[in-house]
PDB file of C-alpha atoms in Angstrom:
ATOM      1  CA  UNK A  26     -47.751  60.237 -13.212  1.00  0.00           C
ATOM      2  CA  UNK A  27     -50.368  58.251 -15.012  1.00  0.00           C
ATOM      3  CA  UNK A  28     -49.156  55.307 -17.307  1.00  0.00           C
ATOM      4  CA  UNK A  29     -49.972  55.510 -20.547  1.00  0.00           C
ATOM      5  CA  UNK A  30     -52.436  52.876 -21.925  1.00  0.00           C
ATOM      6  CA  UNK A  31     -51.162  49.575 -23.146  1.00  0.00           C
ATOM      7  CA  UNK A  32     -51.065  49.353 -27.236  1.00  0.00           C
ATOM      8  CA  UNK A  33     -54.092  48.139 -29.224  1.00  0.00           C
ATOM      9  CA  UNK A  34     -54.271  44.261 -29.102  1.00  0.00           C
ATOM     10  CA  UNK A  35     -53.479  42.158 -31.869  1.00  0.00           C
ATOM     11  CA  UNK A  36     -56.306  39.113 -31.562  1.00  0.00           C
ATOM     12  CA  UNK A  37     -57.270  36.675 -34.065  1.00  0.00           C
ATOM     13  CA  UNK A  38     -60.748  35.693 -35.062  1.00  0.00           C
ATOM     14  CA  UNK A  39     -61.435  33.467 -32.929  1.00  0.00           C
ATOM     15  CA  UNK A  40     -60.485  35.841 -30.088  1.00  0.00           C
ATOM     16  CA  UNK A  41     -62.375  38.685 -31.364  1.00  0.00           C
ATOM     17  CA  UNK A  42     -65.780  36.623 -32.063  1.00  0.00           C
ATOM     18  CA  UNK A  43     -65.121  35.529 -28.195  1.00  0.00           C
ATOM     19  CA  UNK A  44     -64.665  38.609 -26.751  1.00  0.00           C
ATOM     20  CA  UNK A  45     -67.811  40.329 -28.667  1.00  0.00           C
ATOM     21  CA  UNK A  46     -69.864  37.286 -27.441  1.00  0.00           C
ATOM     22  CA  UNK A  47     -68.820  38.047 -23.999  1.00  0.00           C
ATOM     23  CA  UNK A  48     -69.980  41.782 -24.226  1.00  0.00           C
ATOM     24  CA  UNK A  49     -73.332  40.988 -25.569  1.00  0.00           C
ATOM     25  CA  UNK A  50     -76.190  41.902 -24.032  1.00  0.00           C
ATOM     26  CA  UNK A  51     -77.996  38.268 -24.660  1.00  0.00           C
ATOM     27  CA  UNK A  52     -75.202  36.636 -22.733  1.00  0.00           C
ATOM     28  CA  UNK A  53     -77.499  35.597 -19.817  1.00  0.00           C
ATOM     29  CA  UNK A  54     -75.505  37.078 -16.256  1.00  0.00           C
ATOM     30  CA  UNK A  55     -78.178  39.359 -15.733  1.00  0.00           C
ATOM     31  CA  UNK A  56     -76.276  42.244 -15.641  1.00  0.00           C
ATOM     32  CA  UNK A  57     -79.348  44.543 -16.915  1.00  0.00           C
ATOM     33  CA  UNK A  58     -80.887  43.500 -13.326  1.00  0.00           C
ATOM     34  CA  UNK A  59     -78.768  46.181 -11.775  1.00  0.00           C
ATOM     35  CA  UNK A  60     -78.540  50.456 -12.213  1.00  0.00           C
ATOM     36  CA  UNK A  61     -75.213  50.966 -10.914  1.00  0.00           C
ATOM     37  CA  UNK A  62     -76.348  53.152  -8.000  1.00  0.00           C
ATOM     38  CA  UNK A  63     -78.481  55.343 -11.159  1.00  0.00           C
ATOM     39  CA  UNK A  64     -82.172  54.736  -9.545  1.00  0.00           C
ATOM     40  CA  UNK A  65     -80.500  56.158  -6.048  1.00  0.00           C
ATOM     41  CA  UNK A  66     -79.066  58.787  -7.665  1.00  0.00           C
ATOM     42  CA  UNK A  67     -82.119  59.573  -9.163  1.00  0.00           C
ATOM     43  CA  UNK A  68     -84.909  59.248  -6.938  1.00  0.00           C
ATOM     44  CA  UNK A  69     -82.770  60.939  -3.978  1.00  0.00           C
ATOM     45  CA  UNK A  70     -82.349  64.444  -6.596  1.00  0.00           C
ATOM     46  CA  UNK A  71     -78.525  63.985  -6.661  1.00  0.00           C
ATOM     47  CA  UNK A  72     -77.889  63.159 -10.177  1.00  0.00           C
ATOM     48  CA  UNK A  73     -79.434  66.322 -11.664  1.00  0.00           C
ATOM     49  CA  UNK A  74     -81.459  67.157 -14.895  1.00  0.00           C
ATOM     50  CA  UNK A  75     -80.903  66.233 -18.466  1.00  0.00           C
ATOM     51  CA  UNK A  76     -78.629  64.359 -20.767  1.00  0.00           C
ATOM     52  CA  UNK A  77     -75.377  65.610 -19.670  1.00  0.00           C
ATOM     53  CA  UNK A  78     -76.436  64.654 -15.959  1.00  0.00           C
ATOM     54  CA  UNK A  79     -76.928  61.396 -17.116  1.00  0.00           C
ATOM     55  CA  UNK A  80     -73.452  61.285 -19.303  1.00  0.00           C
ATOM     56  CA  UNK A  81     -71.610  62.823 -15.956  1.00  0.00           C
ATOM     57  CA  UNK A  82     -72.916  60.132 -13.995  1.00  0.00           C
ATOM     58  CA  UNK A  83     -72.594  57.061 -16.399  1.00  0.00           C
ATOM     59  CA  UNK A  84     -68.607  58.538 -16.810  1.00  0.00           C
ATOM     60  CA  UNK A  85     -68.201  58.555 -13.101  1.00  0.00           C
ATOM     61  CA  UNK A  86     -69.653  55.262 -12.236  1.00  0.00           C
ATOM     62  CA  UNK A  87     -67.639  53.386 -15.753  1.00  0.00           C
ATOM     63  CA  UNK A  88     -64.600  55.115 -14.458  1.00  0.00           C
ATOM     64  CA  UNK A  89     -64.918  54.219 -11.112  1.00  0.00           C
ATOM     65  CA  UNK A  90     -65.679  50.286 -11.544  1.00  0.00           C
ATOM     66  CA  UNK A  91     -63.030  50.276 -13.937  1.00  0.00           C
ATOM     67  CA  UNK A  92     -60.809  51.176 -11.994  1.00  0.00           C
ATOM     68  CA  UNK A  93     -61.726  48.918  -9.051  1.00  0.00           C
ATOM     69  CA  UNK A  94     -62.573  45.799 -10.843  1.00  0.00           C
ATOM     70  CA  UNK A  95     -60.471  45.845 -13.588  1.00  0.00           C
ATOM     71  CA  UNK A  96     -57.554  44.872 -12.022  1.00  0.00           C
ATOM     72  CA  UNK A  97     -59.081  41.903 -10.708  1.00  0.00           C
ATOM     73  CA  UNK A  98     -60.156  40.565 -13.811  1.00  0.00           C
ATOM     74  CA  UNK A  99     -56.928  40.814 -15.387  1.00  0.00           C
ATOM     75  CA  UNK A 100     -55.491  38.905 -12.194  1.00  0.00           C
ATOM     76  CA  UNK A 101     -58.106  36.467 -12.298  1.00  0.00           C
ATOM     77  CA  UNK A 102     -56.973  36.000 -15.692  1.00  0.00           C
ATOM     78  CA  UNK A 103     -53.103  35.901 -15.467  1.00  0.00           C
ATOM     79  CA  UNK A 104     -53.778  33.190 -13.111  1.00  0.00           C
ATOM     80  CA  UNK A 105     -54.639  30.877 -15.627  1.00  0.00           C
ATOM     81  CA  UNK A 106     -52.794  32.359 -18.507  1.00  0.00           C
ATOM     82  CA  UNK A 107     -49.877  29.490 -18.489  1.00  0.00           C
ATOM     83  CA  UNK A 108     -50.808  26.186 -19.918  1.00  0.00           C
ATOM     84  CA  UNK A 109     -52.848  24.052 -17.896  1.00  0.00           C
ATOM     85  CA  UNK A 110     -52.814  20.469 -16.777  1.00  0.00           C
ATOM     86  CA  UNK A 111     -54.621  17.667 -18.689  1.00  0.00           C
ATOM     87  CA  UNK A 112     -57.366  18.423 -15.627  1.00  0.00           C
ATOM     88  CA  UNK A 113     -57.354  21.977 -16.207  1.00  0.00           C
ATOM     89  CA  UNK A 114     -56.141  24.227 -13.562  1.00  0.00           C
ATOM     90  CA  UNK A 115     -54.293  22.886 -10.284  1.00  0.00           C
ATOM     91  CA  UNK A 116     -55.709  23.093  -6.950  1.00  0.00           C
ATOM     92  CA  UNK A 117     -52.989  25.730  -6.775  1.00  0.00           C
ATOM     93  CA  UNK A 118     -53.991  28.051  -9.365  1.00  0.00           C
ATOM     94  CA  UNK A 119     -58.188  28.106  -7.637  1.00  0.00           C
ATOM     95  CA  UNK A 120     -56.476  28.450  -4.266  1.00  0.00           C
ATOM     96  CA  UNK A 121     -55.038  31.616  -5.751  1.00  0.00           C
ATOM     97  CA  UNK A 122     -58.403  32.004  -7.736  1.00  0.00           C
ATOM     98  CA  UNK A 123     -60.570  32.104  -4.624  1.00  0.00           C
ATOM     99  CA  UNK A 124     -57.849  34.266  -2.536  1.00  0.00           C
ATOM    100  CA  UNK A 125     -58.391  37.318  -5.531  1.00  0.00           C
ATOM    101  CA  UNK A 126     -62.251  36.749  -4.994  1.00  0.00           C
ATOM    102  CA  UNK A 127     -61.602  37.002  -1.174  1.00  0.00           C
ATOM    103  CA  UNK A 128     -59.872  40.322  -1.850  1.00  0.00           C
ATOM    104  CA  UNK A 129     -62.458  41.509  -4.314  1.00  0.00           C
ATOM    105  CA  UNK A 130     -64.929  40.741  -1.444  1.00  0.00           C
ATOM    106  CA  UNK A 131     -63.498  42.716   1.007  1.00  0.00           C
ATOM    107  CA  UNK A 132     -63.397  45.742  -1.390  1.00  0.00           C
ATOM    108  CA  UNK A 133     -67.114  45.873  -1.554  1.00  0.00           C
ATOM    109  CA  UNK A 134     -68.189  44.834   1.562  1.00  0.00           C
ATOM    110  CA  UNK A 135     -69.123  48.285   2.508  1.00  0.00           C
ATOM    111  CA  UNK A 136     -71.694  48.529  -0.745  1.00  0.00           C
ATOM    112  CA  UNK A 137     -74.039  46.110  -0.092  1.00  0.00           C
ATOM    113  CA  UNK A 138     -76.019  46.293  -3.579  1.00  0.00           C
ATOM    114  CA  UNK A 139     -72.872  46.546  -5.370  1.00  0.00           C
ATOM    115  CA  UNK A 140     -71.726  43.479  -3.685  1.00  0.00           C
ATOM    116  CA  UNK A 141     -75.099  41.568  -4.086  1.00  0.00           C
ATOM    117  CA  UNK A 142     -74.830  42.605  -7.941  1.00  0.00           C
ATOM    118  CA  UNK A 143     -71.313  41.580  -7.920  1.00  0.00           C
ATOM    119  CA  UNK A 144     -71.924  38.323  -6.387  1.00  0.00           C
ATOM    120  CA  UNK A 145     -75.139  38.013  -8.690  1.00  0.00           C
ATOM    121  CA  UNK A 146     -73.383  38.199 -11.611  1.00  0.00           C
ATOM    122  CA  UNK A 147     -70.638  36.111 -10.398  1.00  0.00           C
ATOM    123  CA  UNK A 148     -72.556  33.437 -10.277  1.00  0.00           C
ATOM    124  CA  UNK A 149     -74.700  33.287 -13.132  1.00  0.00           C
ATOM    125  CA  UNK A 150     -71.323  33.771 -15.243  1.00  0.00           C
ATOM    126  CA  UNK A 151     -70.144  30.419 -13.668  1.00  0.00           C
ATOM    127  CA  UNK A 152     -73.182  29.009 -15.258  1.00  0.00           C
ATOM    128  CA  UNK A 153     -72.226  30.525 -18.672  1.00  0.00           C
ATOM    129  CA  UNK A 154     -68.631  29.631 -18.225  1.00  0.00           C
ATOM    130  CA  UNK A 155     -69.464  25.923 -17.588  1.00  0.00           C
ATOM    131  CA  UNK A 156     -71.663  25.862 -20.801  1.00  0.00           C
ATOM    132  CA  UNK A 157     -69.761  26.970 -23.185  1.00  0.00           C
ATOM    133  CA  UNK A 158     -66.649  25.115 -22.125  1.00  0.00           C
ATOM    134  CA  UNK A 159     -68.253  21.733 -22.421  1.00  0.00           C
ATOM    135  CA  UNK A 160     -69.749  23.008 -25.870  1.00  0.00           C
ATOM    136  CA  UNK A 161     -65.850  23.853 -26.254  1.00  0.00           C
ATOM    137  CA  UNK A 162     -64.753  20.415 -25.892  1.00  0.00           C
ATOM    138  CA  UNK A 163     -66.719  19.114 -29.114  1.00  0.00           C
ATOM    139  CA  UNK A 164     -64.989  21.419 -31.724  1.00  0.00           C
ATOM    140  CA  UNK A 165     -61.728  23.280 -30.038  1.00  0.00           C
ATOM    141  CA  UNK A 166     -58.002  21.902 -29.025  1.00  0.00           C
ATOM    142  CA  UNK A 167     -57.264  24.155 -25.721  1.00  0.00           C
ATOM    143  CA  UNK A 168     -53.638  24.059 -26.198  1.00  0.00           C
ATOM    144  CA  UNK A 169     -52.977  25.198 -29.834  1.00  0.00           C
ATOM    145  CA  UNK A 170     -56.569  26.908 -29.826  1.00  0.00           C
ATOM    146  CA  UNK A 171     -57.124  25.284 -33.762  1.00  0.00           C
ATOM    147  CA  UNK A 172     -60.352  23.910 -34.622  1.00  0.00           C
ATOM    148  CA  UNK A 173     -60.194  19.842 -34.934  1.00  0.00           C
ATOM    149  CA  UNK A 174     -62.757  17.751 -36.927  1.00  0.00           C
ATOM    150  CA  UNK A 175     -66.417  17.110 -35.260  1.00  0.00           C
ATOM    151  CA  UNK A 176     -66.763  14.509 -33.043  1.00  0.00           C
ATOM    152  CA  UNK A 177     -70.352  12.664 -33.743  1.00  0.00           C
ATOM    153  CA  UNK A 178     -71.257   9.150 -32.864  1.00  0.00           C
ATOM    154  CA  UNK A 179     -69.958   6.653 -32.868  1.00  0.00           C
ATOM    155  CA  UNK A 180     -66.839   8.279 -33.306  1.00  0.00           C
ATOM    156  CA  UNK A 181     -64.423   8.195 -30.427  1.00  0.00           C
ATOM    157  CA  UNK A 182     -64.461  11.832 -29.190  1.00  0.00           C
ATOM    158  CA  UNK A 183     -60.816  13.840 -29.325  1.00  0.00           C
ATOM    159  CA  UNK A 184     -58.115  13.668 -26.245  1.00  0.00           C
ATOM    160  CA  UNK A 185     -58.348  17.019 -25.303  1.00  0.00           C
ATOM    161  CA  UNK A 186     -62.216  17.269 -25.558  1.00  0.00           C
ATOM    162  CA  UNK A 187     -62.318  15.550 -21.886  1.00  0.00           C
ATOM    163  CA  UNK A 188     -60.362  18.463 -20.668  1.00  0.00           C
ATOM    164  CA  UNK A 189     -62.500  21.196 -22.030  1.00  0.00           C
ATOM    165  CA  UNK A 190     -64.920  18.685 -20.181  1.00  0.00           C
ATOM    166  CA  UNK A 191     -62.992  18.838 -16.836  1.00  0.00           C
ATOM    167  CA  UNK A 192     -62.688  22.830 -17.030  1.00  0.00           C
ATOM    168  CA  UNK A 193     -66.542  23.284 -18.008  1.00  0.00           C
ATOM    169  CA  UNK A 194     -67.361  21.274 -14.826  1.00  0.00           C
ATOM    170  CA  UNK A 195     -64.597  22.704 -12.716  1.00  0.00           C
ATOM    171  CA  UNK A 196     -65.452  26.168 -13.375  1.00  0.00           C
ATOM    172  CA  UNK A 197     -69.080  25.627 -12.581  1.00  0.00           C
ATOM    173  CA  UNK A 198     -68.520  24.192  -9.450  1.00  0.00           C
ATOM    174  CA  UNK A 199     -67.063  27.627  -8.493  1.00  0.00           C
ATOM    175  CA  UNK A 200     -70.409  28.959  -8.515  1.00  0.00           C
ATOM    176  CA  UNK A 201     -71.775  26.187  -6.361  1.00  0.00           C
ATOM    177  CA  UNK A 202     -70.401  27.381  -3.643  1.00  0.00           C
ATOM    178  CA  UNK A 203     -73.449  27.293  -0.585  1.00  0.00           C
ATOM    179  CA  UNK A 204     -71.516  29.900   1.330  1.00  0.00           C
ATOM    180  CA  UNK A 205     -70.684  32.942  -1.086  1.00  0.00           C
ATOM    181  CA  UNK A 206     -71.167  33.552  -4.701  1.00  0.00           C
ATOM    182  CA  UNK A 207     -68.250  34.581  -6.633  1.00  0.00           C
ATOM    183  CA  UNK A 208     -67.774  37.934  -8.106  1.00  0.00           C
ATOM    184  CA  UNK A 209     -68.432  38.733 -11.641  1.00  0.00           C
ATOM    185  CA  UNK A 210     -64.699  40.211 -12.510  1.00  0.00           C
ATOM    186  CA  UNK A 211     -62.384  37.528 -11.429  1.00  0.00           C
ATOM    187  CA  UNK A 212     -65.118  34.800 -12.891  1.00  0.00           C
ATOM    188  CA  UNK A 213     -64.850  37.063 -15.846  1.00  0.00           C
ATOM    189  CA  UNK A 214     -61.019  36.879 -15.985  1.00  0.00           C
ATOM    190  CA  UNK A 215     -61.061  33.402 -15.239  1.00  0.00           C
ATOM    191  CA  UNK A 216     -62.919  32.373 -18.187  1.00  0.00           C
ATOM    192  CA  UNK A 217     -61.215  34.596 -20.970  1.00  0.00           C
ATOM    193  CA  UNK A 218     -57.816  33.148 -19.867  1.00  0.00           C
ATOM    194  CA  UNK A 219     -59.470  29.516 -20.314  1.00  0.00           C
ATOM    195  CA  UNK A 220     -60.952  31.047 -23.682  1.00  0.00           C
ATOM    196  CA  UNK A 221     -57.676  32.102 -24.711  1.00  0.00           C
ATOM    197  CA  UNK A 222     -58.200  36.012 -24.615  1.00  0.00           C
ATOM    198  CA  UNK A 223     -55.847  38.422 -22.661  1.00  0.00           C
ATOM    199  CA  UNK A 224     -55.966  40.206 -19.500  1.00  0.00           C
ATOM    200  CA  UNK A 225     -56.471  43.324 -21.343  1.00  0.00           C
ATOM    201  CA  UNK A 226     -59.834  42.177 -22.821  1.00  0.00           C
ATOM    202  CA  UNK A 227     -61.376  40.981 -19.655  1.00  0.00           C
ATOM    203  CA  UNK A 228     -60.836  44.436 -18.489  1.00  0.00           C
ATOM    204  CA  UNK A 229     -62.133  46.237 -21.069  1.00  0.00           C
ATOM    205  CA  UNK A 230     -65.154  44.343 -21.090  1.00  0.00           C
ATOM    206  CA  UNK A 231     -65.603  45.166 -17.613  1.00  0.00           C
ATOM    207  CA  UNK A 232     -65.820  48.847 -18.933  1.00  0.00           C
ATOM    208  CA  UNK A 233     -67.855  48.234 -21.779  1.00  0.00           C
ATOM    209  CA  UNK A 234     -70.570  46.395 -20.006  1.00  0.00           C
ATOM    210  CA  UNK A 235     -70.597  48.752 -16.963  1.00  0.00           C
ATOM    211  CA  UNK A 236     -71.256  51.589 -19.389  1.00  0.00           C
ATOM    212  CA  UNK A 237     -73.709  49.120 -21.482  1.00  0.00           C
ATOM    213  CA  UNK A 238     -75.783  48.708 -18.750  1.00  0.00           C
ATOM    214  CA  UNK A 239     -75.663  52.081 -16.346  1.00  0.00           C
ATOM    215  CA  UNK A 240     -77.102  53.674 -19.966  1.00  0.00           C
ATOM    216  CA  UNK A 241     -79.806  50.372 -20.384  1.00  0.00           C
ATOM    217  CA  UNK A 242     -81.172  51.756 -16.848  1.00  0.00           C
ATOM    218  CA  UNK A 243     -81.570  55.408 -18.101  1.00  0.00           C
ATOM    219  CA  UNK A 244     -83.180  54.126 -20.941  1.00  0.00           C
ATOM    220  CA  UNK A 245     -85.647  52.206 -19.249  1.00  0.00           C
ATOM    221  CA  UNK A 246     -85.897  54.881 -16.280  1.00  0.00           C
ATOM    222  CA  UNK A 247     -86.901  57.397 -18.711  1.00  0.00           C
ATOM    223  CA  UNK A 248     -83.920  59.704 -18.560  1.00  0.00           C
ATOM    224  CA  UNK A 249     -82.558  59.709 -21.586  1.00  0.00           C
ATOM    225  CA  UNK A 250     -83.758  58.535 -25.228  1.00  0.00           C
ATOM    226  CA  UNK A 251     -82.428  55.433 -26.203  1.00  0.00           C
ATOM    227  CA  UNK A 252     -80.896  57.300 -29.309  1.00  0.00           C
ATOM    228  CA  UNK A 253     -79.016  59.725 -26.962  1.00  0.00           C
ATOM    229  CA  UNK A 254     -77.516  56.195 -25.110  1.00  0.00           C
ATOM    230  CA  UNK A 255     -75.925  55.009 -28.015  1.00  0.00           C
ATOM    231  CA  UNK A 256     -74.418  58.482 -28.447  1.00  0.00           C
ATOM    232  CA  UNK A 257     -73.438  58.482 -24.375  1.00  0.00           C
ATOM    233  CA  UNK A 258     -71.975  55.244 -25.084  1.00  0.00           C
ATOM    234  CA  UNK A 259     -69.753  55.375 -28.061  1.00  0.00           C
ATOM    235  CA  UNK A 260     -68.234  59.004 -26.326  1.00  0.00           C
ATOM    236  CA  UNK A 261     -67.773  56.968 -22.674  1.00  0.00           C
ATOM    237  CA  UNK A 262     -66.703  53.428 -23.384  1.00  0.00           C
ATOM    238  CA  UNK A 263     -64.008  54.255 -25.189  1.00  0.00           C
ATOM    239  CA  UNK A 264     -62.656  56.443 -22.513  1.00  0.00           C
ATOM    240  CA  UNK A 265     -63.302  53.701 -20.039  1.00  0.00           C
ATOM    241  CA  UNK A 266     -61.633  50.873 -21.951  1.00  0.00           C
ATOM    242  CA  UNK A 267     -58.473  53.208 -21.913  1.00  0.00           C
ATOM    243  CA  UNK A 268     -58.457  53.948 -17.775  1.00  0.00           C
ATOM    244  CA  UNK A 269     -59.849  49.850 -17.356  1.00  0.00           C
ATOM    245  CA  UNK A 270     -56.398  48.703 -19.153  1.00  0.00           C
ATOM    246  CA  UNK A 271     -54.177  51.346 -17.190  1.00  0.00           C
ATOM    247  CA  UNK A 272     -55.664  50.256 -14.114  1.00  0.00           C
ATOM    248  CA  UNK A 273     -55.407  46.562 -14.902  1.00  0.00           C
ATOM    249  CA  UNK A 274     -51.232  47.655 -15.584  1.00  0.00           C
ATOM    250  CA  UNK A 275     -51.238  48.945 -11.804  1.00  0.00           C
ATOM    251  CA  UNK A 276     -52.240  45.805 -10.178  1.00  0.00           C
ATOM    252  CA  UNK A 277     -54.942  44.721  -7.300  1.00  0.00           C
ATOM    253  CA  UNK A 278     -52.866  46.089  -4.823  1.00  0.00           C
ATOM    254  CA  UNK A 279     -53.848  49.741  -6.313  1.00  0.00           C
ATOM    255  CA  UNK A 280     -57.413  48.864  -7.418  1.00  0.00           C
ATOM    256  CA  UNK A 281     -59.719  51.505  -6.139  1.00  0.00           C
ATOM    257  CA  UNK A 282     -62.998  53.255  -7.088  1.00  0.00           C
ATOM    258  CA  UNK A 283     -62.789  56.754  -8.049  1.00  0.00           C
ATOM    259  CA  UNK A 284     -66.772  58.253  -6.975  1.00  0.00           C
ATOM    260  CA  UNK A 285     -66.913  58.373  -3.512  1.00  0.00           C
ATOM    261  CA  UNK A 286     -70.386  60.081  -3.772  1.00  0.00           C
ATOM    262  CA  UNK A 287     -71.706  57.168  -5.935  1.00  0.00           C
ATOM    263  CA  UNK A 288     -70.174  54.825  -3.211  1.00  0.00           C
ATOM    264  CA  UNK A 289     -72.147  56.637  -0.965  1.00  0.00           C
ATOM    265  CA  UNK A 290     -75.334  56.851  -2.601  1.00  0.00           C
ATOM    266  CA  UNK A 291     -75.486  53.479  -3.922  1.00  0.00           C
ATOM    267  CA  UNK A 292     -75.986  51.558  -0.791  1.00  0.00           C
ATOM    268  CA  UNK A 293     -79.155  53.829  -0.432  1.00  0.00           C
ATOM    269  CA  UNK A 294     -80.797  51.625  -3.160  1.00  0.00           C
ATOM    270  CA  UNK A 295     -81.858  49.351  -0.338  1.00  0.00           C
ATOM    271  CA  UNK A 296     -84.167  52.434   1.198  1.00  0.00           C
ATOM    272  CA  UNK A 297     -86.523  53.258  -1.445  1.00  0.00           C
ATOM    273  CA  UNK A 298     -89.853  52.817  -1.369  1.00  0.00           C
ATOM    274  CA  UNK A 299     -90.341  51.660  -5.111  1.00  0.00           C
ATOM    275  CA  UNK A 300     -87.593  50.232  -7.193  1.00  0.00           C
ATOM    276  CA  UNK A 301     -87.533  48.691 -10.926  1.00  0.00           C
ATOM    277  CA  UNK A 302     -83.948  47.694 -10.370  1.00  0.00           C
ATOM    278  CA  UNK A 303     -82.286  45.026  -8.199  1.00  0.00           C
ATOM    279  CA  UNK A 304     -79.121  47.272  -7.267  1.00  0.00           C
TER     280      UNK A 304
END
């Protein structure tokens, strides 16, 4: 039986300006790069004509990433819920950090663009994450989350600016690593944990932005008007949010995607002749 979805969150303002930032478009992980499998779908004749083609596929591909990644953000950011150390989190906590990535890995090594894309965005969210950390550490406390007086020269800056310091560095050294990039959803869980927001909003802005950016690729592949996208979005996201945060609720040992054709077509990406999209 399915669960039902968790109750509506209760954030403060902080939280809420945090979480919209994450979901914006200008936040620069380059996550508008990438079609979702839509340009395969498309140029291959499987996805069909008009609109409600388009709506069908951008609710099957939301639903399905949802469903998969989801649950690794929100472990990625239980990890680091509990108070951290005056150096930010142990060696502990990444060893567990880097295990979930491992896992996530695994569960898309059989889509290579969705992987690549993945891994992409992994790693250009590190370099967000470390940015706005540091900027963190001029203005915010990170254990009571309560804004402290500016620190300008030559005043001595605040104690717990050095950690924000420490975690901004720390977290961009995860996506320095010369062997493998990162994956997008546990970076993204990782840093709204160490922004103070809940597993239940990393999820849902997995959703969100999956259906954000499958519709910003039939916009810009001419298959729907961007007037009909905003319409697509504000009927799918919602939907999406709710099955992201009931699949977060099941765990990573359940996390699955739910389109096997879309699995299937995806990796096709790689054969056409002429793409606009990365993935």
């Amino acid at each position: 039986e399915e669960a039902p979805p968790p109750p509506p969150l209760a954030l403060s303002p902080r939280q809420r300006a945090r979480m919209a930032h994450l979901s914006d478009a200008t936040l620069p992980t380059g996550g508008f790069a990438h079609s979702g499998g839509l340009e395969a779908a498309s140029q291959l004749g499987l996805l069909g004509g008009g609109d409600e083609a388009v709506r069908r596929f951008t609710r099957a591909a939301t639903h399905s990433t949802a469903t998969l990644l989801a649950p690794f953000a929100a472990g990625a950011c239980s990890l680091f819920s509990s108070p951290v150390g005056k150096e930010g989190p142990s060696p502990a906590q990444w060893r567990e950090w880097e295990a979930l990535d491992t896992a996530l890995h695994a569960q898309l090594s059989a889509n290579g663009p969705a992987r690549r894309a993945s891994a992409e965005q992994g790693r250009a969210l590190s370099r967000v994450g470390a940015v706005w950390l540091r900027q963190e550490a001029a203005a915010r406390d990170l254990c009571n989350d309560a804004p402290v007086r500016a620190c300008r020269p030559p005043c001595r800056p605040p104690p717990h600016s050095l950690r924000w310091r420490l975690l901004g560095a720390a977290f961009g050294d995860r996506g320095a690593n010369p062997n493998r990039a990162p994956h997008g959803a546990t970076m993204l869980g990782a840093l709204c944990a160490l922004l103070g927001l809940p597993p239940q909003v990393a999820a849902e802005v997995i959703a969100y932005t999956t259906a954000r950016d499958v519709l910003s690729a039939a916009v810009r592949l001419n298959l729907v008007g961007p007037l009909a996208a905003v319409e697509m979005q504000a009927d799918v996201a919602e939907e999406a949010a709710a099955a992201a945060a009931v699949a977060a609720q099941r765990g990573v040992a359940n996390a699955a995607s739910s389109a096997p054709l879309l699995e299937a077509m995806h990796p096709c990406h790689d054969l056409l002749d002429r793409r606009i999209f990365r993935t």
